[in-house]
CSV table of C-alpha atoms and ligand atoms in Angstrom, one decimal:
chain,number,residue,atom,x,y,z
A,1,MET,CA,17.6,-27.6,3.8
A,2,LYS,CA,17.7,-24.4,6.0
A,3,LYS,CA,14.3,-23.2,7.4
A,4,LYS,CA,13.2,-20.1,5.9
A,5,ILE,CA,12.1,-17.2,8.2
A,6,THR,CA,10.1,-14.1,7.8
A,7,ILE,CA,11.8,-10.7,8.1
A,8,ALA,CA,9.9,-7.6,8.8
A,9,ILE,CA,11.4,-4.4,8.2
A,10,ASP,CA,9.7,-1.0,9.2
A,11,GLY,CA,10.8,2.6,9.6
A,12,PHE,CA,10.2,6.2,8.5
A,13,ALA,CA,10.4,7.4,5.0
A,14,ALA,CA,13.7,7.4,3.0
A,15,CYS,CA,15.6,5.8,5.8
A,16,GLY,CA,17.0,3.0,3.6
A,17,LYS,CA,14.5,0.2,4.5
A,18,SER,CA,13.9,-0.9,0.9
A,19,THR,CA,17.7,-1.0,0.0
A,20,LEU,CA,18.5,-3.1,3.0
A,21,ALA,CA,15.4,-5.4,2.4
A,22,LYS,CA,16.3,-5.8,-1.1
A,23,ASP,CA,20.0,-6.6,-0.4
A,24,LEU,CA,19.1,-9.0,2.4
A,25,ALA,CA,16.6,-10.8,0.3
A,26,LYS,CA,19.1,-11.3,-2.4
A,27,ALA,CA,21.9,-12.5,0.0
A,28,LEU,CA,19.4,-15.0,1.5
A,29,GLY,CA,17.7,-16.1,-1.6
A,30,TYR,CA,14.4,-14.8,-0.3
A,31,THR,CA,11.6,-12.7,-1.9
A,32,PHE,CA,11.8,-9.0,-1.4
A,33,ILE,CA,8.5,-7.0,-1.1
A,34,ASP,CA,8.4,-3.2,-1.0
A,35,THR,CA,4.8,-2.6,0.5
A,36,GLY,CA,5.3,1.2,0.0
A,37,ALA,CA,5.2,0.5,-3.6
A,38,MET,CA,1.8,-1.1,-3.3
A,39,TYR,CA,0.4,2.0,-1.4
A,40,ARG,CA,2.0,4.2,-4.1
A,41,ALA,CA,0.4,2.1,-6.9
A,42,VAL,CA,-3.1,2.7,-5.3
A,43,ALA,CA,-2.2,6.5,-4.9
A,44,PHE,CA,-1.2,6.7,-8.6
A,45,TYR,CA,-4.6,5.0,-9.6
A,46,CYS,CA,-6.5,7.4,-7.5
A,47,LEU,CA,-4.8,10.4,-9.3
A,48,GLU,CA,-5.3,8.9,-12.7
A,49,HIS,CA,-9.0,8.4,-12.1
A,50,GLN,CA,-9.6,11.7,-10.4
A,51,LEU,CA,-10.6,10.2,-7.1
A,52,ILE,CA,-8.6,12.8,-5.4
A,53,SER,CA,-9.0,16.7,-5.9
A,54,GLU,CA,-6.3,19.1,-6.9
A,55,ASP,CA,-6.2,20.4,-3.4
A,56,GLY,CA,-5.8,16.8,-2.1
A,57,ILE,CA,-9.3,16.0,-0.9
A,58,LEU,CA,-10.0,12.3,-1.1
A,59,ASN,CA,-13.2,10.9,-2.5
A,60,THR,CA,-13.2,8.0,0.0
A,61,GLU,CA,-16.5,6.4,-1.1
A,62,GLN,CA,-15.3,6.4,-4.7
A,63,ILE,CA,-11.9,5.0,-3.7
A,64,ASP,CA,-13.6,2.1,-1.7
A,65,ALA,CA,-15.8,1.4,-4.6
A,66,ALA,CA,-12.7,1.3,-7.0
A,67,LEU,CA,-10.7,-1.2,-4.9
A,68,PRO,CA,-12.0,-4.3,-6.6
A,69,LEU,CA,-10.8,-2.9,-9.9
A,70,ILE,CA,-7.3,-2.4,-8.8
A,71,SER,CA,-4.8,-5.2,-9.2
A,72,ILE,CA,-1.2,-4.8,-8.1
A,73,GLU,CA,1.6,-7.2,-8.8
A,74,LEU,CA,5.3,-7.0,-7.9
A,75,SER,CA,7.5,-8.9,-10.3
A,76,SER,CA,10.9,-10.6,-9.3
A,77,ASP,CA,12.7,-7.8,-11.3
A,78,GLN,CA,11.3,-5.3,-8.9
A,79,LYS,CA,8.8,-3.9,-11.4
A,80,VAL,CA,5.4,-2.7,-10.1
A,81,TRP,CA,2.3,-3.6,-12.1
A,82,LEU,CA,-1.0,-1.8,-11.8
A,83,ASN,CA,-3.7,-3.5,-13.7
A,84,GLN,CA,-1.0,-5.1,-16.0
A,85,LYS,CA,0.7,-1.8,-16.7
A,86,ASP,CA,4.3,-1.2,-15.5
A,87,VAL,CA,4.0,1.8,-13.3
A,88,THR,CA,7.6,1.4,-11.6
A,89,GLN,CA,8.6,5.0,-12.6
A,90,GLU,CA,5.3,6.7,-12.3
A,91,ILE,CA,4.7,5.8,-8.6
A,92,ARG,CA,8.0,7.6,-7.7
A,93,THR,CA,6.9,11.1,-8.6
A,94,PRO,CA,6.6,14.0,-6.0
A,95,LYS,CA,2.9,14.2,-6.9
A,96,VAL,CA,2.4,10.6,-5.8
A,97,ALA,CA,4.7,11.1,-2.7
A,98,GLY,CA,2.4,14.1,-1.8
A,99,ILE,CA,-0.8,12.2,-1.4
A,100,VAL,CA,0.2,8.6,-0.6
A,101,SER,CA,0.2,8.9,3.1
A,102,LYS,CA,-3.4,10.0,2.8
A,103,ILE,CA,-4.3,7.0,0.7
A,104,ALA,CA,-2.6,4.7,3.1
A,105,SER,CA,-4.7,6.0,6.0
A,106,ILE,CA,-7.9,4.6,4.4
A,107,LYS,CA,-9.0,1.5,6.2
A,108,ALA,CA,-10.4,-0.4,3.0
A,109,VAL,CA,-7.1,0.2,1.2
A,110,ARG,CA,-5.2,-1.2,4.2
A,111,ILE,CA,-7.3,-4.3,4.5
A,112,LYS,CA,-7.0,-5.0,0.8
A,113,LEU,CA,-3.2,-4.6,0.7
A,114,VAL,CA,-2.5,-6.3,4.1
A,115,GLU,CA,-4.4,-9.3,2.9
A,116,GLN,CA,-2.4,-9.6,-0.3
A,117,GLN,CA,0.9,-9.0,1.7
A,118,GLN,CA,0.2,-11.8,4.0
A,119,ALA,CA,-0.6,-14.2,1.1
A,120,MET,CA,2.6,-13.3,-0.5
A,121,GLY,CA,4.6,-14.2,2.7
A,122,SER,CA,2.6,-17.2,3.7
A,123,GLN,CA,5.4,-19.6,3.0
A,124,GLY,CA,8.2,-17.6,4.7
A,125,GLY,CA,11.5,-17.0,2.9
A,126,ILE,CA,10.5,-13.2,2.5
A,127,VAL,CA,11.9,-9.8,3.5
A,128,MET,CA,9.0,-7.2,3.6
A,129,ASP,CA,9.4,-3.6,4.3
A,130,GLY,CA,6.8,-1.0,5.1
A,131,ARG,CA,5.4,0.8,8.2
A,132,ASP,CA,3.1,-1.9,9.8
A,133,ILE,CA,4.9,-5.2,8.8
A,134,ALA,CA,6.1,-6.3,12.3
A,135,SER,CA,3.0,-5.0,14.0
A,136,VAL,CA,0.1,-5.9,11.6
A,137,VAL,CA,1.1,-7.9,8.6
A,138,PHE,CA,3.6,-10.4,10.2
A,139,PRO,CA,3.3,-9.9,14.0
A,140,LYS,CA,5.0,-13.4,14.3
A,141,ALA,CA,8.0,-12.6,12.1
A,142,GLU,CA,11.0,-14.3,13.4
A,143,LEU,CA,13.1,-11.2,12.7
A,144,LYS,CA,11.9,-7.5,13.2
A,145,LEU,CA,14.2,-4.6,12.2
A,146,PHE,CA,13.3,-1.0,12.8
A,147,VAL,CA,15.3,1.3,10.5
A,148,ARG,CA,16.2,4.9,11.3
A,149,ALA,CA,18.3,7.7,9.7
A,150,SER,CA,19.0,11.3,10.3
A,151,ASP,CA,16.8,14.0,8.6
A,152,GLU,CA,19.9,15.2,6.7
A,153,VAL,CA,20.8,11.8,5.4
A,154,ARG,CA,17.1,10.9,4.5
A,155,THR,CA,16.9,14.3,2.6
A,156,GLN,CA,20.1,13.9,0.6
A,157,ARG,CA,19.1,10.2,-0.4
A,158,ARG,CA,15.6,11.4,-1.7
A,159,LEU,CA,17.2,14.3,-3.4
A,160,ALA,CA,19.8,12.1,-5.1
A,161,GLU,CA,16.9,9.8,-6.2
A,162,LEU,CA,15.0,12.6,-7.7
A,163,GLN,CA,18.0,14.1,-9.5
A,164,ALA,CA,18.8,10.7,-11.0
A,165,LYS,CA,15.5,10.8,-12.6
A,166,GLY,CA,15.9,14.2,-13.8
A,167,GLU,CA,13.2,15.7,-11.4
A,168,SER,CA,13.9,18.7,-9.3
A,169,MET,CA,12.6,19.7,-5.9
A,170,SER,CA,14.3,21.9,-3.2
A,171,GLU,CA,16.0,20.4,-0.2
A,172,ALA,CA,13.4,22.2,2.0
A,173,ASP,CA,10.4,20.7,0.0
A,174,VAL,CA,11.9,17.2,0.2
A,175,LEU,CA,12.3,17.3,4.0
A,176,ALA,CA,8.9,18.9,4.4
A,177,ASN,CA,7.4,16.0,2.4
A,178,LEU,CA,9.3,13.4,4.5
A,179,LYS,CA,8.3,15.0,7.8
A,180,SER,CA,4.6,15.4,6.9
A,181,ARG,CA,4.5,11.8,5.7
A,182,ASP,CA,6.1,10.6,8.9
A,183,LEU,CA,3.6,12.5,10.9
A,184,GLN,CA,0.7,11.2,8.9
A,185,ASP,CA,2.0,7.6,9.0
A,186,SER,CA,2.7,7.5,12.7
A,187,THR,CA,-0.4,9.3,13.9
A,188,ARG,CA,-3.2,7.7,11.6
A,189,GLU,CA,-5.9,5.7,13.2
A,190,GLU,CA,-5.4,2.6,11.0
A,191,SER,CA,-2.2,0.6,11.8
A,192,PRO,CA,0.0,3.6,12.4
A,193,LEU,CA,3.9,3.1,12.1
A,194,ILE,CA,5.2,2.0,15.4
A,195,GLN,CA,8.4,0.5,16.7
A,196,VAL,CA,7.4,-2.8,18.2
A,197,PRO,CA,9.3,-3.5,21.4
A,198,GLU,CA,11.0,-6.7,20.2
A,199,ALA,CA,12.4,-4.8,17.0
A,200,ILE,CA,16.1,-4.5,16.7
A,201,VAL,CA,16.9,-0.9,15.7
A,202,LEU,CA,19.4,0.0,13.0
A,203,ASP,CA,20.4,3.6,12.4
A,204,THR,CA,21.7,3.6,8.7
A,205,SER,CA,23.0,7.2,8.9
A,206,SER,CA,26.6,6.2,9.6
A,207,HIS,CA,26.5,2.9,7.6
A,208,THR,CA,27.4,2.1,4.0
A,209,ARG,CA,25.1,-0.1,1.9
A,210,GLU,CA,27.5,-2.9,2.5
A,211,SER,CA,27.9,-2.4,6.1
A,212,GLN,CA,24.3,-2.4,6.9
A,213,LEU,CA,23.7,-5.6,5.0
A,214,GLU,CA,26.7,-7.3,6.9
A,215,TRP,CA,25.0,-6.2,10.1
A,216,ALA,CA,21.6,-7.5,9.2
A,217,LEU,CA,22.9,-10.6,7.6
A,218,GLU,CA,24.7,-11.6,10.7
A,219,ILE,CA,21.7,-11.3,12.8
A,220,ALA,CA,19.7,-13.3,10.3
A,221,ASN,CA,22.1,-16.1,10.0
A,222,GLN,CA,22.5,-16.3,13.8
A,223,LEU,CA,18.9,-16.8,14.0
A,224,LEU,CA,18.8,-19.3,11.3
A,225,GLU,CA,21.5,-21.3,13.0
A,226,GLU,CA,19.5,-21.4,16.3
A,227,LYS,CA,16.5,-22.7,14.4
A,228,GLU,CA,18.4,-25.6,12.7
T,301,LIG,O1,8.1,3.3,1.8
T,301,LIG,P1,7.4,4.4,0.9
T,301,LIG,O2,7.9,5.7,1.3
T,301,LIG,O3,7.5,4.1,-0.5
T,301,LIG,O4,5.8,4.4,1.3
T,301,LIG,C1,4.9,5.2,0.7
T,301,LIG,C2,3.8,5.4,1.7
T,301,LIG,O5,3.0,4.3,1.9
T,301,LIG,C3,4.2,6.0,3.1
T,301,LIG,O6,4.0,7.4,3.3
T,301,LIG,C4,3.3,5.3,4.0
T,301,LIG,C5,2.6,4.3,3.3
T,301,LIG,N1,2.9,2.8,3.8
T,301,LIG,C6,2.1,2.3,4.8
T,301,LIG,O7,1.2,3.0,5.2
T,301,LIG,N2,2.3,1.1,5.2
T,301,LIG,C7,3.3,0.3,4.6
T,301,LIG,N3,3.3,-1.0,5.0
T,301,LIG,C8,4.1,0.8,3.6
T,301,LIG,C9,3.9,2.1,3.2
């Protein structure tokens, strides 16, 4: 039987990480974990329970106290469950996108989610995407990818996603949200988004979904052959 490896994929918002991770996991027969969805679920819980004010001020003490009451599960059909409720759609709204980076900068939130992510991937055979996967969650991952895409491509992708769900937002607002999240994610104190030196970089701007998968699969298969 082929050895199963751990694949860590990091990158900025809307650069195509989750699509690549999902396709790669499917091709290899591995489990796919979108860790951004877990931070979004916590953000959604905080909005629902008024732990964040209208102007975006966090009640960090109350959020810390609420963490034991928050249970997040990701099912194999890519659904996201918050305390047994399906919140797959709800976590993708502009409102959640507007506050999730703040929630993801809270130390106690990161400790809880990283612990859960490490348990999910303890047996290998996983493709996990996020911001701190190669640096914090799985620093020993056999394959580390860092995904990039141009601002134009990222904006158009997010706009298309929103339009498909009947949500409208201007191009300028989408880009502003992406930029502000990138800045918060890469400058926060707690495990900021970094490109680890050993990561292999992929710019998805000029790739199709198929060609980026082909590229990543070739690297993964080569690594798996070397390990046999
Ligand atoms: O991948 P995404 O855009 O759905 O992620 C939502 C937010 O969660 C993003 O702004 C940063 C944060 N995040 C994080 O801090 N660490 C991760 N491993 C994944 C996401």
